Tab-separated table of C-alpha atoms and ligand atoms in Angstrom:
chain	number	residue	atom	x	y	z
Y	1	UNK	CA	25.340	6.498	-5.753
Y	2	UNK	CA	26.700	9.329	-4.143
Y	3	UNK	CA	24.608	10.697	-1.675
Y	4	UNK	CA	23.636	14.731	-1.145
Y	5	UNK	CA	25.017	17.288	0.721
Y	6	UNK	CA	23.135	17.154	3.670
Y	7	UNK	CA	23.260	17.615	7.026
Y	8	UNK	CA	21.166	14.173	8.347
Y	9	UNK	CA	21.415	14.608	11.579
Y	10	UNK	CA	20.476	17.860	12.236
Y	11	UNK	CA	17.104	17.340	9.979
Y	12	UNK	CA	13.875	18.327	11.395
Y	13	UNK	CA	10.509	17.345	10.198
Y	14	UNK	CA	10.294	19.660	7.075
Y	15	UNK	CA	9.936	19.682	3.307
Y	16	UNK	CA	12.863	20.001	0.877
Y	17	UNK	CA	12.314	19.342	-2.871
Y	18	UNK	CA	13.937	16.342	-4.057
Y	19	UNK	CA	14.771	15.559	-7.781
Y	20	UNK	CA	11.804	13.449	-8.836
Y	21	UNK	CA	7.996	12.416	-8.266
Y	22	UNK	CA	5.941	10.338	-9.813
Y	23	UNK	CA	2.410	11.614	-11.466
Y	24	UNK	CA	-0.222	9.812	-12.494
Y	25	UNK	CA	-3.519	10.679	-14.432
Y	26	UNK	CA	-7.323	9.584	-14.459
Y	27	UNK	CA	-9.172	11.012	-17.324
Y	28	UNK	CA	-12.169	9.496	-18.961
Y	29	UNK	CA	-12.634	7.081	-16.025
Y	30	UNK	CA	-9.312	5.359	-15.965
Y	31	UNK	CA	-5.446	5.955	-15.115
Y	32	UNK	CA	-2.801	6.631	-17.450
Y	33	UNK	CA	0.425	4.730	-17.612
Y	34	UNK	CA	2.233	7.243	-14.825
Y	35	UNK	CA	5.373	8.920	-15.583
Y	36	UNK	CA	7.995	10.359	-12.824
Y	37	UNK	CA	9.135	14.302	-13.524
Y	38	UNK	CA	11.073	16.855	-12.495
Y	39	UNK	CA	8.446	19.358	-12.174
Y	40	UNK	CA	7.232	19.704	-8.825
Y	41	UNK	CA	4.844	21.800	-9.513
Y	42	UNK	CA	1.185	21.518	-10.329
Y	43	UNK	CA	-1.426	23.514	-12.830
Y	44	UNK	CA	-5.146	23.200	-12.360
Y	45	UNK	CA	-8.607	25.146	-12.840
Y	46	UNK	CA	-9.026	27.594	-9.910
Y	47	UNK	CA	-12.580	25.503	-9.806
Y	48	UNK	CA	-10.953	21.707	-8.756
Y	49	UNK	CA	-12.406	19.680	-6.658
Y	50	UNK	CA	-9.559	19.629	-4.692
Y	51	UNK	CA	-9.615	23.499	-4.205
Y	52	UNK	CA	-13.376	24.249	-3.525
Y	53	UNK	CA	-14.391	20.972	-1.706
Y	54	UNK	CA	-11.145	19.430	-0.123
Y	55	UNK	CA	-11.225	16.207	-1.997
Y	56	UNK	CA	-7.453	15.175	-1.335
Y	57	UNK	CA	-6.314	11.848	0.323
Y	58	UNK	CA	-2.966	10.852	0.980
Y	59	UNK	CA	-0.266	8.606	3.152
Y	60	UNK	CA	3.071	8.725	4.234
Y	61	UNK	CA	5.537	6.580	4.824
Y	62	UNK	CA	9.536	6.022	4.760
Y	63	UNK	CA	12.145	4.730	3.425
Y	64	UNK	CA	15.732	3.319	5.766
Y	65	UNK	CA	19.035	2.354	4.886
Y	66	UNK	CA	19.240	-1.086	6.906
Y	67	UNK	CA	22.331	-1.734	8.876
Y	68	UNK	CA	23.859	-3.648	5.477
Y	69	UNK	CA	23.172	-0.855	3.163
Y	70	UNK	CA	19.593	-1.938	1.686
Y	71	UNK	CA	16.812	0.389	1.126
Y	72	UNK	CA	13.893	-0.485	2.161
Y	73	UNK	CA	10.240	0.670	2.454
Y	74	UNK	CA	8.207	-0.429	6.120
Y	75	UNK	CA	4.525	-2.334	5.252
Y	76	UNK	CA	3.859	-0.213	1.831
Y	77	UNK	CA	1.065	-2.439	1.041
Y	78	UNK	CA	-0.766	-1.598	3.801
Y	79	UNK	CA	-0.450	2.538	2.966
Y	80	UNK	CA	-1.554	1.155	-0.495
Y	81	UNK	CA	-4.636	-0.156	0.796
Y	82	UNK	CA	-5.780	2.332	3.109
Y	83	UNK	CA	-5.468	4.752	-0.109
Y	84	UNK	CA	-7.824	2.460	-1.393
Y	85	UNK	CA	-10.381	2.862	1.661
Y	86	UNK	CA	-9.718	6.681	1.680
Y	87	UNK	CA	-10.710	6.799	-1.764
Y	88	UNK	CA	-14.376	5.146	-1.680
Y	89	UNK	CA	-14.848	7.015	1.365
Y	90	UNK	CA	-14.864	9.850	-0.281
Y	91	UNK	CA	-15.633	8.887	-4.016
Y	92	UNK	CA	-12.215	9.196	-6.218
Y	93	UNK	CA	-10.629	6.515	-7.948
Y	94	UNK	CA	-8.637	3.849	-6.244
Y	95	UNK	CA	-5.324	3.827	-7.541
Y	96	UNK	CA	-4.203	0.319	-8.221
Y	97	UNK	CA	-2.525	-1.195	-5.534
Y	98	UNK	CA	0.417	-2.842	-6.974
Y	99	UNK	CA	0.716	0.437	-8.962
Y	100	UNK	CA	0.875	2.616	-5.864
Y	101	UNK	CA	3.725	-0.163	-4.551
Y	102	UNK	CA	5.320	0.558	-8.156
Y	103	UNK	CA	5.248	4.424	-7.834
Y	104	UNK	CA	7.115	4.249	-4.135
Y	105	UNK	CA	9.699	2.044	-5.539
Y	106	UNK	CA	10.377	4.183	-8.802
Y	107	UNK	CA	10.274	7.531	-6.635
Y	108	UNK	CA	12.969	5.813	-3.901
Y	109	UNK	CA	14.834	4.865	-6.306
Y	110	UNK	CA	15.123	7.839	-8.727
Y	111	UNK	CA	15.760	9.984	-5.190
Y	112	UNK	CA	18.117	7.276	-3.484
Y	113	UNK	CA	20.822	10.044	-2.867
Y	114	UNK	CA	18.433	11.442	-0.522
Y	115	UNK	CA	17.531	8.436	1.659
Y	116	UNK	CA	19.988	9.042	4.634
Y	117	UNK	CA	22.121	6.981	5.728
Y	118	UNK	CA	22.557	4.062	8.278
Y	119	UNK	CA	22.467	5.762	11.863
Y	120	UNK	CA	22.121	9.327	10.966
Y	121	UNK	CA	18.264	9.059	12.828
Y	122	UNK	CA	17.281	10.676	9.536
Y	123	UNK	CA	14.773	8.728	7.041
Y	124	UNK	CA	13.256	9.421	3.911
Y	125	UNK	CA	9.619	10.854	4.038
Y	126	UNK	CA	7.108	9.295	1.288
Y	127	UNK	CA	4.240	11.451	0.190
Y	128	UNK	CA	1.793	9.584	-1.622
Y	129	UNK	CA	-1.490	11.490	-2.693
Y	130	UNK	CA	-4.415	11.871	-4.983
Y	131	UNK	CA	-6.850	14.554	-5.436
Y	132	UNK	CA	-9.879	16.269	-7.687
Y	133	UNK	CA	-8.463	18.031	-10.166
Y	134	UNK	CA	-11.186	19.060	-12.585
Y	135	UNK	CA	-13.900	21.709	-11.937
Y	136	UNK	CA	-16.693	20.861	-9.891
Y	137	UNK	CA	-19.128	24.270	-8.839
Y	138	UNK	CA	-22.187	22.101	-7.464
Y	139	UNK	CA	-21.294	19.607	-4.161
Y	140	UNK	CA	-20.055	16.291	-6.297
Y	141	UNK	CA	-17.163	14.444	-6.785
Y	142	UNK	CA	-14.472	15.763	-9.937
Y	143	UNK	CA	-14.822	13.955	-12.932
Y	144	UNK	CA	-10.895	13.849	-13.089
Y	145	UNK	CA	-8.112	13.047	-10.830
Y	146	UNK	CA	-4.442	13.074	-10.086
Y	147	UNK	CA	-2.005	10.865	-8.364
Y	148	UNK	CA	1.712	11.653	-7.007
Y	149	UNK	CA	4.394	10.549	-4.873
Y	150	UNK	CA	6.528	13.071	-3.623
Y	151	UNK	CA	9.535	12.243	-0.820
Y	152	UNK	CA	11.500	14.283	1.633
Y	153	UNK	CA	13.908	13.288	3.876
Y	154	UNK	CA	13.211	14.067	7.546
Y	155	UNK	CA	14.544	13.918	11.033
Y	156	UNK	CA	12.095	13.620	13.536
Y	157	UNK	CA	8.512	14.946	13.957
Y	158	UNK	CA	8.853	16.478	17.401
Y	159	UNK	CA	12.050	18.146	18.362
Y	160	UNK	CA	13.882	16.796	21.042
Y	161	UNK	CA	13.746	13.216	19.319
Y	162	UNK	CA	12.978	10.940	22.105
Y	163	UNK	CA	12.525	13.175	25.075
Y	164	UNK	CA	8.824	13.110	26.725
Y	165	UNK	CA	6.405	15.759	25.371
Y	166	UNK	CA	3.199	17.620	27.166
Y	167	UNK	CA	0.408	17.137	25.545
Y	168	UNK	CA	-3.309	18.749	26.649
Y	169	UNK	CA	-6.904	17.730	26.361
Y	170	UNK	CA	-8.168	19.572	23.141
Y	171	UNK	CA	-11.762	21.282	23.460
Y	172	UNK	CA	-11.939	20.997	20.014
Y	173	UNK	CA	-12.620	17.655	18.018
Y	174	UNK	CA	-11.027	16.315	15.023
Y	175	UNK	CA	-13.402	14.091	14.109
Y	176	UNK	CA	-17.196	13.450	13.755
Y	177	UNK	CA	-18.931	10.217	15.176
Y	178	UNK	CA	-19.821	8.587	11.688
Y	179	UNK	CA	-17.550	10.860	9.953
Y	180	UNK	CA	-14.020	10.707	8.291
Y	181	UNK	CA	-11.992	10.236	10.924
Y	182	UNK	CA	-10.778	6.853	10.160
Y	183	UNK	CA	-9.713	8.074	6.609
Y	184	UNK	CA	-6.426	9.983	5.864
Y	185	UNK	CA	-8.459	12.553	4.258
Y	186	UNK	CA	-6.738	16.089	3.812
Y	187	UNK	CA	-9.838	17.262	5.518
Y	188	UNK	CA	-9.729	16.027	8.874
Y	189	UNK	CA	-6.346	17.908	9.012
Y	190	UNK	CA	-7.638	21.131	8.474
Y	191	UNK	CA	-10.094	20.270	11.140
Y	192	UNK	CA	-6.978	20.008	13.059
Y	193	UNK	CA	-5.538	23.206	12.683
Y	194	UNK	CA	-6.889	25.848	14.785
Y	195	UNK	CA	-6.362	23.040	17.813
Y	196	UNK	CA	-2.792	22.166	17.072
Y	197	UNK	CA	-2.090	26.211	16.711
Y	198	UNK	CA	-3.456	26.752	19.854
Y	199	UNK	CA	-1.776	24.193	21.346
Y	200	UNK	CA	1.300	25.396	20.720
Y	201	UNK	CA	0.376	28.936	21.986
Y	202	UNK	CA	0.008	27.703	25.415
Y	203	UNK	CA	3.058	25.553	25.095
Y	204	UNK	CA	1.964	22.159	24.402
Y	205	UNK	CA	3.732	19.932	22.009
Y	206	UNK	CA	0.297	18.238	20.994
Y	207	UNK	CA	-3.042	17.692	21.611
Y	208	UNK	CA	-5.341	14.619	23.271
Y	209	UNK	CA	-8.142	14.420	20.864
Y	210	UNK	CA	-11.583	12.670	22.975
Y	211	UNK	CA	-14.402	10.486	21.286
Y	212	UNK	CA	-16.468	13.273	19.901
Y	213	UNK	CA	-19.834	11.852	21.183
Y	214	UNK	CA	-19.249	11.065	24.592
Y	215	UNK	CA	-15.981	12.923	25.117
Y	216	UNK	CA	-15.113	10.605	27.516
Y	217	UNK	CA	-12.501	8.417	25.506
Y	218	UNK	CA	-9.409	8.889	24.120
Y	219	UNK	CA	-8.656	9.299	20.004
Y	220	UNK	CA	-5.706	10.323	19.192
Y	221	UNK	CA	-3.688	13.133	18.306
Y	222	UNK	CA	-3.601	14.859	14.665
Y	223	UNK	CA	-0.992	12.836	13.823
Y	224	UNK	CA	-0.868	9.802	15.424
Y	225	UNK	CA	-2.195	7.121	17.543
Y	226	UNK	CA	-2.036	6.268	21.437
Y	227	UNK	CA	-0.178	3.613	22.717
Y	228	UNK	CA	-0.130	2.988	27.044
Y	229	UNK	CA	1.166	0.803	29.811
Y	230	UNK	CA	-0.268	-0.035	32.600
Y	231	UNK	CA	1.189	-0.480	36.198
Y	232	UNK	CA	1.080	-3.846	35.701
Y	233	UNK	CA	3.011	-3.942	31.785
Y	234	UNK	CA	0.291	-4.104	30.247
Y	235	UNK	CA	0.569	-2.568	26.484
Y	236	UNK	CA	-3.101	-1.062	25.800
Y	237	UNK	CA	-4.121	1.071	22.644
Y	238	UNK	CA	-7.695	3.092	22.067
Y	239	UNK	CA	-9.928	0.866	19.366
Y	240	UNK	CA	-12.556	3.475	17.863
Y	241	UNK	CA	-14.170	3.750	14.333
Y	242	UNK	CA	-12.763	7.219	14.479
Y	243	UNK	CA	-8.797	6.790	14.396
Y	244	UNK	CA	-7.011	6.236	11.613
Y	245	UNK	CA	-5.945	2.926	11.603
Y	246	UNK	CA	-2.043	3.397	12.177
Y	247	UNK	CA	0.134	1.048	10.725
Y	248	UNK	CA	2.656	1.770	13.175
Y	249	UNK	CA	-0.121	0.950	15.965
Y	250	UNK	CA	-0.854	-2.558	14.068
Y	251	UNK	CA	2.714	-3.355	13.787
Y	252	UNK	CA	3.300	-2.271	17.600
Y	253	UNK	CA	0.873	-4.423	18.599
Y	254	UNK	CA	2.701	-7.337	16.882
Y	255	UNK	CA	5.647	-6.875	18.307
Y	256	UNK	CA	4.424	-6.244	22.046
Y	257	UNK	CA	2.947	-9.707	21.782
Y	258	UNK	CA	5.180	-11.457	19.204
Y	259	UNK	CA	8.661	-10.368	20.343
Y	260	UNK	CA	8.024	-8.931	23.813
Y	261	UNK	CA	5.557	-11.479	24.856
Y	262	UNK	CA	3.260	-8.696	26.477
Y	263	UNK	CA	0.037	-8.767	26.806
Y	264	UNK	CA	-1.601	-6.325	24.550
Y	265	UNK	CA	-5.383	-4.845	25.025
Y	266	UNK	CA	-6.788	-2.935	22.107
Y	267	UNK	CA	-10.416	-1.167	23.728
Y	268	UNK	CA	-11.970	1.837	24.457
Y	269	UNK	CA	-9.949	4.221	26.882
Y	270	UNK	CA	-11.595	6.533	29.100
Y	271	UNK	CA	-9.834	9.729	29.620
Y	272	UNK	CA	-10.285	8.539	33.784
Y	273	UNK	CA	-8.312	5.352	33.503
Y	274	UNK	CA	-5.371	7.717	32.949
Y	275	UNK	CA	-4.146	7.754	35.969
Y	276	UNK	CA	-3.774	4.209	36.175
Y	277	UNK	CA	-1.138	4.026	33.105
Y	278	UNK	CA	2.576	4.210	33.757
Y	279	UNK	CA	3.814	5.240	30.290
Y	280	UNK	CA	2.135	6.934	27.455
Y	281	UNK	CA	3.685	7.383	23.948
Y	282	UNK	CA	1.946	8.609	20.325
Y	283	UNK	CA	3.197	6.090	17.337
Y	284	UNK	CA	2.845	6.547	13.675
Y	285	UNK	CA	5.142	6.914	10.560
Y	286	UNK	CA	6.581	10.606	11.667
Y	287	UNK	CA	6.225	10.053	14.902
Y	288	UNK	CA	7.866	6.703	15.272
Y	289	UNK	CA	7.138	6.079	19.166
Y	290	UNK	CA	7.018	10.111	20.849
Y	291	UNK	CA	7.030	9.158	24.931
Y	292	UNK	CA	4.203	11.289	26.098
Y	293	UNK	CA	5.449	12.522	29.972
Y	294	UNK	CA	2.454	14.251	30.978
Y	295	UNK	CA	-1.202	15.022	29.621
Y	296	UNK	CA	-2.771	18.127	30.971
Y	297	UNK	CA	-6.666	17.917	31.291
Y	298	UNK	CA	-7.961	22.001	32.193
Y	299	UNK	CA	-5.465	22.939	34.492
Y	300	UNK	CA	-4.541	19.027	36.064
Y	301	UNK	CA	-1.585	17.469	35.275
Y	302	UNK	CA	-1.574	13.790	34.701
Y	303	UNK	CA	2.012	12.666	34.814
Y	304	UNK	CA	3.053	9.695	34.154
Y	305	UNK	CA	5.444	7.321	36.130
Y	306	UNK	CA	8.125	7.545	33.248
Y	307	UNK	CA	8.817	10.724	33.761
Y	308	UNK	CA	9.909	14.190	31.649
Y	309	UNK	CA	13.428	12.801	31.341
Y	310	UNK	CA	13.435	9.722	29.110
Y	311	UNK	CA	11.366	6.659	27.271
Y	312	UNK	CA	9.238	4.715	29.197
Y	313	UNK	CA	10.934	0.888	29.925
Y	314	UNK	CA	8.332	-0.863	28.019
Y	315	UNK	CA	8.134	1.900	25.672
Y	316	UNK	CA	11.712	2.318	24.750
Y	317	UNK	CA	11.571	-1.620	24.501
Y	318	UNK	CA	8.401	-1.331	21.513
Y	319	UNK	CA	10.933	1.900	19.833
Y	320	UNK	CA	14.151	-0.424	20.175
Y	321	UNK	CA	12.313	-3.657	18.257
Y	322	UNK	CA	10.375	-1.781	15.520
Y	323	UNK	CA	13.517	0.268	14.678
Y	324	UNK	CA	15.444	-3.044	14.688
Y	325	UNK	CA	12.958	-4.228	12.111
Y	326	UNK	CA	12.604	-1.418	10.102
Y	327	UNK	CA	16.438	-0.859	9.511
Y	328	UNK	CA	17.460	-4.544	9.083
Y	329	UNK	CA	19.017	-5.494	13.016
Y	330	UNK	CA	15.982	-7.341	14.004
Y	331	UNK	CA	14.328	-9.802	11.765
Y	332	UNK	CA	11.129	-8.914	10.459
Y	333	UNK	CA	7.768	-11.073	10.304
Y	334	UNK	CA	7.580	-12.581	6.715
Y	335	UNK	CA	6.549	-9.386	4.247
Y	336	UNK	CA	7.003	-6.305	5.860
Y	337	UNK	CA	10.330	-5.306	4.818
Y	338	UNK	CA	10.030	-4.192	1.230
Y	339	UNK	CA	13.240	-4.018	-0.769
Y	340	UNK	CA	13.776	-1.284	-2.744
Y	341	UNK	CA	16.476	-1.993	-6.451
Y	342	UNK	CA	18.333	1.210	-6.616
Y	343	UNK	CA	20.633	0.520	-10.461
K	1	LIG	N1	-3.132	9.091	13.080
K	1	LIG	C1	-3.175	9.904	12.354
K	1	LIG	C2	-4.535	11.360	12.463
K	1	LIG	C3	-2.685	9.590	11.089
K	1	LIG	O1	-2.027	11.190	10.725
K	1	LIG	C4	-0.895	9.394	11.053
K	1	LIG	C5	-0.087	9.211	10.004
K	1	LIG	O2	-0.115	8.396	9.260
K	1	LIG	C6	-1.442	8.413	12.300
K	1	LIG	C7	-2.127	8.055	12.997
K	1	LIG	C8	-0.504	7.530	12.182
K	1	LIG	O3	-0.425	6.237	11.013
K	1	LIG	P1	0.566	5.367	10.815
K	1	LIG	O4	1.096	4.531	11.858
K	1	LIG	O5	-0.066	4.478	9.454
K	1	LIG	O6	1.453	6.240	10.011
K	2	LIG	C1	2.858	10.312	8.950
K	2	LIG	O1	2.990	9.712	10.275
K	2	LIG	O2	2.880	9.806	7.479
K	2	LIG	C2	1.779	11.404	8.569
K	2	LIG	O3	0.608	11.280	8.013
K	2	LIG	C3	1.400	12.470	10.062
K	2	LIG	C4	1.716	14.056	9.779
K	2	LIG	C5	0.825	14.311	10.801
K	2	LIG	C6	2.957	14.093	9.571
């Protein structure tokens, strides 16, 4: 199959339309059989649940070309299961997990010409999402829904790729205690837009959100979880009910323990512990692991020993092992790599 003529190595994290997307409609209490379509547009009532009350959830995963030329995705079963959890939390019907995987397979196979070549530094980002499409005016769930999956080739989430970024402690919260911070709902991202625009205007790359209850503990950024490395080489990652259970973070915890034989702590991380950390990274599908060189707390710089030039030593090992597994250079744990058959 001939690849599209795209400058893969210079792609940013942006949207470009690919050939096919998957659509399934939920009507009269059931999902239809679903289909691939060329149509990237959606027509709906002006009063649709998604437009009025933000009833929408999504997922994000990537397709990779491995060293030996296969096209694979990484742990799509966990995205299917997280979408199910998100759906339940905001009163949407569950899209069956096996059908989620089938839809991802169909979209990737139909857009195989857009899956970036091995070694290009780019990947095909896959965006499954679901929203309330029928009209609601009283505050209640919609009756009808649409599930879709599109894909778009992407490069690094942060400009500069592996160069450490600077983040600020946000004065805004992205989630509420007992709220929806632990699901992937569009409303959480709308919450973060003013904060990210403000951070960018002030010259920062991202925000560090604190726990909304006490504002003393580290939560996450608008689109990634945190991983820290202590000065004595332990990997520490925040545990909280109001952060998204990142698949990348859960995978890195396994990699740290089982591949790199590091000690790992998943626990509350207090803001005033940051001075004791040697390395910091943001982890997520889009972010992979993006190193953080400095956190700014209202004018006070917290600088990690790893500095502003390159990834910390342990962060780099985690990055190399995870991407090695994803690209087929390192043997993966059972069930992590899901091959897509392309005719
Ligand atoms: N946290 C937030 C708020 C996110 O949007 C994401 C991205 O999906 C993550 C963390 C990372 O999750 P994952 O590793 O499953 O992509
Ligand atoms: C992802 O990593 O898949 C996300 O959804 C994060 C988003 C900010 C792009």
